[in-house]
Amino acid sequence: MNPAIEVASLRKTFKGRDGTSRAVLKDLDLSVGAGEFLCILGPSGCGKSTLLNVLAGLDKVYEGQARVSAGRVGYLFQEPRLLPWLTAEQNLDFALTGCKVPASRWDELKSRYLAMTGLSEYRDYYPHQISGGMAQRLALVRALCVEPGILLMDEPFSGLDEITARRIRTDLLSIWRETRKTIVFVTHNAYEACFLADRILVMLGGAFRHEMRVPIARPRSYDDPAIFELSRDLIKAFDAEIGREPVPSAIPANEPSLVDDLDRHAAARMNI
Amino acid sequence: MLKLVSFVSAVIIWGLLSLTLPPEIFPGPIETARTLWGEIVKGDLWTDLAMTMLRVVAGLLLALILGVPVGVLMGLNRRAEAVLDVWVMIGLTVPSLCYAIMAFMWFGLNESAAILAIAVTAAPSITINIWEGVKNVDTKLVAMARVFEASRPAIVRRVLMPQIFPYVMASARFGLGIIWKITVLVELIGRPNGVGFKLFYWYQLADMRQVLAWTLLFTIIMLLIELVILKPIERRIFAWRPQVAV
Ligand SMILES: Nc1ncnc2c1ncn2[C@@H]1O[C@H](COP(=O)(O)OP(=O)(O)OP(=O)(O)O)[C@@H](O)[C@H]1O
Ligand SMILES: [Mg+2]
């Protein structure tokens, strides 16, 4: 089967104000199979959003190749990016119109995903009338509604409470299983990555530094100890990459929240 | 409610102040209203009012036609911004009286010259508003619209226009404020009718009752336009905005 996304020697540089250019993506090679769930894990500022912008076709100024197979690309931005002058439902309609989804399917799609994210009651609310987490969920609904073959997701659950995030992660997996989408999912959260992904790429300073397959059988349970073990390995590998000693093993195994957030660790170590 | 109270107290303050001077020099609100009513009954006030309104509306339209495209261009293009920046500043600095004099000297004492002078005076401040608005367009929303394959017209209509519209509204309102004043001035120096002409006429006859009556008329019309036309338009267009205490 042809890969859905193929990136070869992708380089992206940004010009600074003083005219110096800074490489943000450094010779990236990436191949994502059709129907694969890939997670990209990396600290803030390592170039994750920049990569997704290239894949979405928004950023066309780069060196190297980036090819995305035919079919619609859905992009869930790091911010909700809702149109403030349209209600929740009108925001969805805006996307459905743009993507030319047949009007006969709108109701079914909207109802389904609004129900999934618990937003059914909020169709007529303007974005300023809903909370930040709700706005993020609405943006997720919008991305799913247009039924993309490839879905790019940039830290979609970082602003949600853990309970809601858990539920939506599970729902996302069932949608993925049903529709066989290819998903590229960017996150700071090692545990989340291990729960969701087929494969995890660790990104640091604009390059992929570590690759890990997730051998856990599906359907997965969020509390599976194997996920926790794996996330700890992942953080160890990550720490090894940034050249510091590994995570202290004193973290109790039944306290996943302690290792939940890769970024906290990274930040703590980098502060030394 | 608060507005009404403030309006009434403005009238009361006017009434109290007018007591300090003889009524021929500073008539009070009642006296002024009576004079105005007399003029209204006589009936020839409508031509002057209509001529002034015509100049205001034509001047505003022309100012928007001149000002908006330049503002958009400056917002979109760095080079245009650098070149036109100075011009806008000059345009803004030259006193409106100079525009009026130049227009009448070069193009004759006619209606087009008057409207041109009005428009040129107001255009720079409109340009500045629009320029600001275009520069502040949220490109992240445009990127979002492109991801969802919105057509170009749809992007302009649903993503760009709503962002620029508040600035157009503000500039129209701002422009209107300038245009009222310059129109009266232009009528005073170069037109045979209109509110400004009448004001000057009565001033020369030292008839303060009439001067204030015309000022009052002018103010009432201005308030009506604000309350009956601009406010409702704004309320409709910006219905989506968070309600700020009115
Ligand atoms: N338009 C731009 N101009 C200049 N530099 C940019 C631009 N966009 C991003 N960068 C730089 O590229 C680097 C990577 O940014 P990017 O947004 O891809 O990070 P990220 O991995 O998504 O981080 P986060 O997890 O915080 O979202 C940053 O150092 C940023 O300063
Ligand atoms: Mg990012």
XYZ file of C-alpha atoms and ligand atoms in Angstrom:
550
model
C 0.000 0.000 0.000
C 1.193 3.493 -0.802
C 1.992 5.661 2.187
C -0.493 8.452 2.840
C 2.212 10.946 3.717
C 5.758 10.992 2.430
C 8.295 13.550 3.477
C 11.910 13.461 2.334
C 14.755 15.756 3.413
C 12.313 18.412 4.495
C 14.070 21.594 5.564
C 12.355 24.695 6.748
C 14.099 27.858 7.805
C 12.657 31.018 9.228
C 14.300 34.378 8.708
C 14.818 36.255 11.922
C 14.352 40.004 12.226
C 18.101 40.554 11.993
C 18.239 38.661 8.683
C 19.812 35.490 10.111
C 17.968 32.344 9.155
C 17.258 29.577 11.615
C 16.538 25.988 10.634
C 13.353 24.831 12.341
C 12.951 21.539 10.478
C 16.235 19.765 9.719
C 16.163 17.170 6.947
C 13.080 15.372 8.105
C 12.188 12.015 6.589
C 8.773 10.683 7.358
C 6.481 8.106 5.903
C 3.021 7.519 7.304
C 1.096 4.502 6.079
C -2.533 4.747 5.024
C -4.697 4.178 8.083
C -1.815 4.574 10.501
C -2.106 6.446 13.785
C 1.142 8.315 14.288
C 1.969 10.403 17.310
C 4.670 13.043 17.291
C 5.983 13.826 20.731
C 8.258 16.730 21.414
C 8.865 19.692 23.657
C 7.578 23.150 22.985
C 9.235 24.917 20.086
C 10.728 21.838 18.421
C 8.855 22.442 15.161
C 5.754 20.258 15.428
C 3.254 22.855 14.308
C 5.600 23.963 11.561
C 5.661 20.404 10.222
C 1.876 20.120 10.309
C 1.557 23.433 8.470
C 3.709 22.048 5.679
C 1.686 18.813 5.561
C -1.581 20.763 5.455
C -0.316 22.714 2.471
C -0.505 26.025 4.304
C 3.220 26.568 4.218
C 4.676 26.153 0.761
C 8.101 27.659 1.346
C 10.442 24.778 2.173
C 13.199 22.609 0.750
C 12.817 18.913 0.103
C 9.696 16.938 -0.634
C 6.442 16.729 1.212
C 3.769 14.694 -0.498
C 0.361 13.991 0.911
C -1.762 11.430 -0.913
C -4.946 12.522 -2.601
C -7.961 13.027 -0.408
C -8.998 15.678 2.018
C -6.649 16.798 4.748
C -8.341 17.827 7.965
C -6.350 19.994 10.319
C -7.158 20.589 13.939
C -5.082 23.623 14.821
C -3.368 24.179 18.109
C -5.860 26.981 18.741
C -9.593 26.565 18.050
C -9.612 29.154 15.239
C -13.382 29.540 15.218
C -14.987 32.454 13.429
C -16.265 34.631 16.286
C -19.103 36.123 14.232
C -20.652 32.722 13.522
C -22.472 30.468 15.966
C -21.150 26.999 16.732
C -23.374 25.471 14.115
C -22.599 28.158 11.523
C -18.915 27.490 12.078
C -19.513 23.861 11.195
C -21.592 24.863 8.169
C -18.767 27.101 6.996
C -16.417 24.122 6.855
C -19.036 21.796 5.370
C -19.788 24.328 2.628
C -16.115 24.849 1.853
C -15.449 21.131 1.616
C -18.606 20.634 -0.470
C -20.038 17.934 1.748
C -23.495 17.106 0.334
C -26.115 18.994 2.351
C -28.113 15.825 2.908
C -25.377 14.511 5.182
C -24.855 17.640 7.277
C -27.398 16.853 9.958
C -26.153 13.370 10.561
C -22.497 14.433 10.730
C -23.075 17.442 12.941
C -25.358 15.606 15.342
C -23.020 12.701 15.685
C -19.867 14.634 16.465
C -21.585 17.284 18.560
C -23.056 14.504 20.681
C -19.694 12.817 20.937
C -18.073 15.956 22.305
C -21.046 16.857 24.485
C -21.842 20.039 22.582
C -25.324 19.219 21.260
C -26.884 21.897 23.420
C -24.579 24.611 22.208
C -25.343 24.850 18.502
C -26.584 28.418 18.753
C -23.848 29.742 20.998
C -21.222 32.127 19.737
C -17.598 31.171 20.394
C -17.233 33.847 23.076
C -20.109 32.247 24.939
C -18.453 28.858 25.333
C -15.396 27.916 27.366
C -11.902 27.416 25.969
C -12.141 23.644 26.247
C -15.533 23.676 24.559
C -14.130 25.778 21.748
C -11.376 23.218 21.307
C -13.956 20.433 21.180
C -15.988 22.393 18.658
C -12.901 22.729 16.496
C -12.515 18.953 16.734
C -16.101 18.516 15.589
C -15.411 20.811 12.667
C -12.344 18.804 11.643
C -14.218 15.500 11.870
C -17.379 16.741 10.129
C -15.686 17.190 6.791
C -14.587 13.534 6.860
C -10.931 13.956 6.019
C -8.886 10.982 4.881
C -5.868 12.408 6.645
C -6.328 14.126 9.967
C -3.628 16.360 11.420
C -4.145 17.148 15.087
C -2.056 19.645 17.005
C -2.297 19.066 20.751
C -6.072 18.826 20.559
C -6.670 17.782 24.162
C -4.122 19.908 25.979
C -6.760 22.376 27.175
C -9.269 19.794 28.391
C -9.811 18.330 31.789
C -8.548 14.786 32.130
C -11.979 13.147 32.366
C -13.281 14.774 29.187
C -9.999 14.214 27.402
C -10.087 10.508 28.256
C -13.573 10.108 26.877
C -12.806 11.930 23.677
C -9.579 9.981 23.150
C -11.559 6.766 23.282
C -14.153 8.185 20.905
C -11.413 9.319 18.576
C -10.025 5.794 18.474
C -13.382 4.330 17.585
C -13.888 6.897 14.825
C -10.438 6.100 13.562
C -11.173 2.392 13.571
C -14.471 2.882 11.758
C -13.286 5.273 9.080
C -9.701 4.110 8.610
C -8.320 7.632 8.647
C -4.640 8.360 8.676
C -3.945 10.419 11.765
C -0.895 12.481 12.664
C -1.307 13.515 16.269
C 1.002 15.991 17.958
C 1.215 15.952 21.732
C 3.328 16.768 24.775
C 1.821 13.913 26.694
C 3.736 10.626 26.580
C 0.937 8.642 28.168
C -1.607 9.922 25.687
C 0.730 9.059 22.816
C 1.186 5.488 24.082
C -2.553 5.048 24.449
C -3.400 6.315 20.985
C -0.592 5.553 18.578
C 0.603 2.716 16.391
C 3.933 4.445 16.273
C 5.506 7.330 18.131
C 8.181 9.675 16.851
C 10.116 11.766 19.305
C 11.008 15.131 17.889
C 13.715 17.381 19.280
C 15.118 20.539 17.786
C 13.528 20.026 14.402
C 14.572 16.397 13.877
C 13.145 12.993 14.704
C 15.422 11.479 17.298
C 13.675 8.324 18.335
C 11.042 6.004 16.958
C 8.927 3.607 18.951
C 6.239 1.164 17.891
C 3.405 0.579 20.305
C 2.866 -3.185 20.471
C -0.207 -3.007 22.684
C -3.223 -4.764 21.191
C -6.405 -2.809 20.404
C -8.889 -2.015 21.714
C -6.825 -0.550 24.505
C -7.891 0.377 27.955
C -6.720 3.721 29.266
C -5.636 2.183 32.575
C -3.623 -0.623 31.063
C -0.310 -0.859 33.017
C 1.450 -1.717 29.758
C 0.703 1.800 28.535
C 2.234 3.223 31.648
C 5.372 1.054 31.294
C 5.727 2.138 27.724
C 5.295 5.819 28.482
C 8.045 5.547 31.059
C 10.342 3.936 28.515
C 9.467 6.694 26.137
C 10.414 9.402 28.601
C 13.659 7.581 29.369
C 14.460 7.468 25.700
C 13.583 11.107 25.419
C 15.822 12.010 28.307
C 18.650 10.019 26.804
C 18.230 12.050 23.656
C 18.600 15.351 25.391
C 21.722 13.972 27.043
C 20.738 13.902 30.662
C 20.458 11.019 33.040
C 17.163 9.146 32.802
C 14.045 9.838 34.820
C 14.523 8.843 38.452
C 13.013 5.385 38.821
C 11.641 6.362 42.194
C 8.358 7.323 40.605
C 5.786 4.879 41.921
C 4.380 2.671 39.204
C 0.781 3.309 40.174
C 1.074 7.041 39.782
C 0.783 7.610 36.057
C -0.006 11.277 36.471
C 3.531 11.889 37.648
C 4.961 10.881 34.315
C 1.938 11.970 32.439
C 3.375 15.126 31.153
C 6.568 14.804 29.252
C 6.901 18.519 29.013
C 7.043 19.005 32.752
C 9.970 16.666 32.940
C 11.724 18.182 30.021
C 11.221 21.636 31.413
C 12.452 20.623 34.839
C 15.594 19.046 33.437
C 16.372 21.881 31.100
C 16.170 24.331 33.943
C 19.119 22.710 35.713
C -32.238 56.189 30.448
C -28.851 57.519 31.428
C -28.658 59.069 27.985
C -31.923 60.904 28.513
C -30.801 62.267 31.867
C -27.554 63.475 30.374
C -29.402 65.076 27.476
C -31.806 66.873 29.771
C -29.006 68.133 32.006
C -27.163 69.469 28.929
C -30.260 71.518 28.097
C -30.573 72.698 31.694
C -26.920 73.771 31.810
C -27.427 75.656 28.573
C -30.467 77.366 30.102
C -28.580 78.343 33.251
C -25.559 79.616 31.351
C -27.758 81.680 29.060
C -29.038 83.605 32.085
C -25.628 85.194 32.533
C -25.882 87.155 29.271
C -28.684 89.172 27.665
C -30.921 87.009 25.437
C -29.916 88.860 22.224
C -26.362 87.569 22.749
C -26.997 84.210 24.412
C -30.577 83.004 24.054
C -31.715 80.065 26.159
C -33.049 76.735 24.892
C -36.712 77.751 24.887
C -36.103 80.955 23.005
C -33.865 79.135 20.512
C -36.406 76.380 19.982
C -39.066 79.005 19.334
C -36.873 80.735 16.736
C -36.131 77.393 15.104
C -39.819 76.565 15.013
C -40.466 79.916 13.309
C -37.909 79.029 10.632
C -39.423 75.590 10.178
C -42.891 77.074 9.751
C -41.585 79.588 7.208
C -40.380 76.580 5.275
C -37.281 77.766 3.381
C -35.000 76.045 5.868
C -35.495 72.730 4.112
C -33.559 73.753 0.976
C -30.569 74.769 3.047
C -30.756 71.625 5.116
C -31.146 69.435 2.046
C -28.168 71.061 0.334
C -25.998 70.532 3.404
C -27.088 66.910 3.711
C -26.391 66.348 0.056
C -22.861 67.697 0.462
C -22.288 65.637 3.583
C -23.471 62.389 2.011
C -21.687 62.955 -1.306
C -18.546 64.049 0.538
C -18.612 60.978 2.775
C -19.131 58.614 -0.163
C -16.321 60.198 -2.137
C -14.076 60.166 0.938
C -14.752 56.438 1.391
C -14.114 55.804 -2.294
C -10.773 57.609 -2.025
C -9.814 56.474 1.458
C -10.756 52.804 1.634
C -8.754 51.476 -1.351
C -5.653 53.390 -0.270
C -6.043 52.027 3.261
C -6.454 48.461 1.991
C -3.415 48.839 -0.250
C -1.329 50.182 2.624
C -2.441 47.325 4.848
C -1.552 44.683 2.300
C 1.650 45.990 0.789
C 4.754 46.990 2.714
C 6.092 49.101 -0.100
C 2.816 50.940 -0.623
C 2.734 51.520 3.107
C 6.189 53.094 3.113
C 5.387 55.329 0.141
C 1.893 56.413 1.146
C 2.560 56.852 4.843
C 4.028 60.318 4.299
C 1.200 61.323 1.983
C -1.424 60.361 4.492
C 0.392 62.306 7.183
C 0.572 65.382 4.954
C -3.081 64.962 4.031
C -3.956 64.789 7.680
C -1.899 67.827 8.627
C -3.084 70.350 6.020
C -5.911 72.388 7.597
C -9.316 71.776 6.066
C -9.665 75.480 5.310
C -6.689 75.191 2.927
C -8.371 72.370 1.019
C -11.523 74.434 0.718
C -9.659 77.500 -0.541
C -7.595 75.480 -3.012
C -10.627 73.646 -4.357
C -12.579 76.853 -4.913
C -9.604 78.686 -6.451
C -8.712 75.863 -8.840
C -12.112 74.445 -9.746
C -14.368 77.455 -9.294
C -17.116 78.188 -6.813
C -19.216 75.161 -7.663
C -20.752 72.122 -6.034
C -18.102 69.654 -7.261
C -15.307 71.746 -5.806
C -17.135 71.874 -2.475
C -17.680 68.122 -2.372
C -14.109 67.475 -3.423
C -12.781 69.685 -0.640
C -14.995 67.874 1.866
C -13.909 64.440 0.678
C -10.201 65.237 0.574
C -10.345 66.520 4.125
C -11.958 63.367 5.460
C -10.166 60.777 3.314
C -6.845 60.588 5.229
C -8.432 59.687 8.542
C -10.554 57.068 6.811
C -7.418 55.673 5.202
C -5.675 55.425 8.552
C -8.562 53.477 10.077
C -8.799 51.010 7.210
C -5.025 50.593 7.077
C -5.069 49.679 10.745
C -7.936 47.271 10.148
C -6.307 45.428 7.270
C -3.031 45.135 9.152
C -4.873 43.546 12.047
C -6.536 40.853 9.958
C -6.047 37.511 11.683
C -4.175 35.421 9.118
C -4.665 32.323 11.252
C -8.368 32.452 10.486
C -7.571 32.803 6.793
C -5.349 29.723 7.015
C -8.197 27.884 8.723
C -10.569 28.842 5.917
C -8.078 27.596 3.344
C -7.750 24.247 5.083
C -11.505 23.859 4.882
C -11.319 24.618 1.164
C -13.369 27.808 1.365
C -13.629 29.596 -1.968
C -12.000 32.975 -2.430
C -15.312 34.878 -2.352
C -16.313 32.958 0.766
C -13.046 33.886 2.472
C -13.529 37.543 1.599
C -17.159 37.556 2.717
C -17.083 35.384 5.814
C -13.531 35.801 7.090
C -12.063 39.110 5.901
C -15.067 41.442 5.731
C -16.254 40.784 9.279
C -12.775 41.626 10.512
C -12.430 44.835 8.529
C -16.005 45.997 8.962
C -15.614 47.430 12.463
C -12.835 49.607 11.114
C -14.952 50.737 8.153
C -17.745 51.587 10.552
C -15.400 53.473 12.844
C -13.887 55.359 9.951
C -17.292 56.257 8.515
C -18.359 57.603 11.872
C -15.090 59.401 12.405
C -15.223 60.702 8.840
C -18.761 61.923 9.367
C -17.689 63.933 12.386
C -14.998 65.636 10.341
C -17.293 66.099 7.372
C -20.009 67.901 9.327
C -17.530 70.505 10.378
C -15.787 70.974 7.073
C -19.098 71.159 5.193
C -20.236 74.120 7.252
C -16.898 75.785 6.643
C -17.018 75.168 2.898
C -20.558 76.543 2.714
C -19.485 79.596 4.610
C -16.712 80.506 2.197
C -18.007 79.315 -1.131
C -21.673 78.302 -1.386
C -24.867 80.410 -1.674
C -26.935 78.099 0.536
C -26.715 75.457 3.246
C -26.508 75.509 7.012
C -23.023 77.028 7.016
C -24.113 79.805 4.693
C -27.075 80.581 6.933
C -24.951 80.571 10.063
C -22.579 83.069 8.512
C -25.462 85.180 7.218
C -27.037 85.494 10.649
C -23.655 86.070 12.240
C -23.120 89.060 9.954
C -26.496 90.383 11.029
C -25.420 89.679 14.627
C -28.635 87.708 15.207
C -27.608 85.218 17.858
C -31.099 83.740 18.128
C -30.877 82.586 14.545
C -27.259 81.437 14.868
C -28.124 79.208 17.807
C -31.347 78.032 16.149
C -29.344 76.765 13.185
C -26.721 75.235 15.412
C -29.471 73.449 17.300
C -31.027 72.179 14.080
C -27.695 70.886 12.938
C -27.026 69.119 16.219
C -30.451 67.489 16.256
C -29.982 66.155 12.725
C -26.544 64.825 13.624
C -27.858 63.017 16.687
C -30.722 61.569 14.675
C -28.338 60.172 12.095
C -26.225 58.629 14.830
C -29.172 57.123 16.689
C -31.466 56.194 13.824
C -28.989 55.084 11.167
C -25.512 54.293 12.494
C -26.362 52.678 15.830
C -28.933 50.211 14.420
C -26.584 49.227 11.606
C -23.850 48.587 14.120
C -26.143 46.678 16.410
C -27.184 44.403 13.592
C -23.699 43.801 12.225
C -22.069 43.236 15.579
C -24.807 41.121 17.135
C -22.243 38.362 17.667
C -20.055 40.460 19.907
C -19.958 40.030 23.647
C -22.416 42.446 25.185
C -20.591 45.321 26.766
C -22.633 47.506 29.067
C -24.359 50.111 26.906
N 6.294 32.444 11.365
C 7.431 32.197 12.022
N 8.491 33.024 11.888
C 9.646 32.791 12.551
N 9.851 31.750 13.354
C 8.839 30.880 13.527
C 7.573 31.054 12.877
N 6.764 30.037 13.246
C 7.485 29.278 14.082
N 8.729 29.759 14.253
C 9.786 29.163 15.078
O 9.859 27.806 14.780
C 10.081 27.068 15.965
C 9.088 25.928 16.014
O 7.789 26.456 16.151
P 6.525 25.508 16.219
O 5.337 26.355 16.319
O 6.578 24.548 15.100
O 6.791 24.758 17.608
P 5.951 23.589 18.259
O 6.796 22.380 18.275
O 4.625 23.491 17.637
O 5.825 24.121 19.758
P 4.560 24.068 20.740
O 4.541 22.707 21.329
O 4.872 25.105 21.759
O 3.347 24.378 19.940
C 9.975 28.019 17.118
O 11.278 28.224 17.633
C 9.445 29.284 16.536
O 10.107 30.384 17.100
Mg 2.771 23.946 18.147
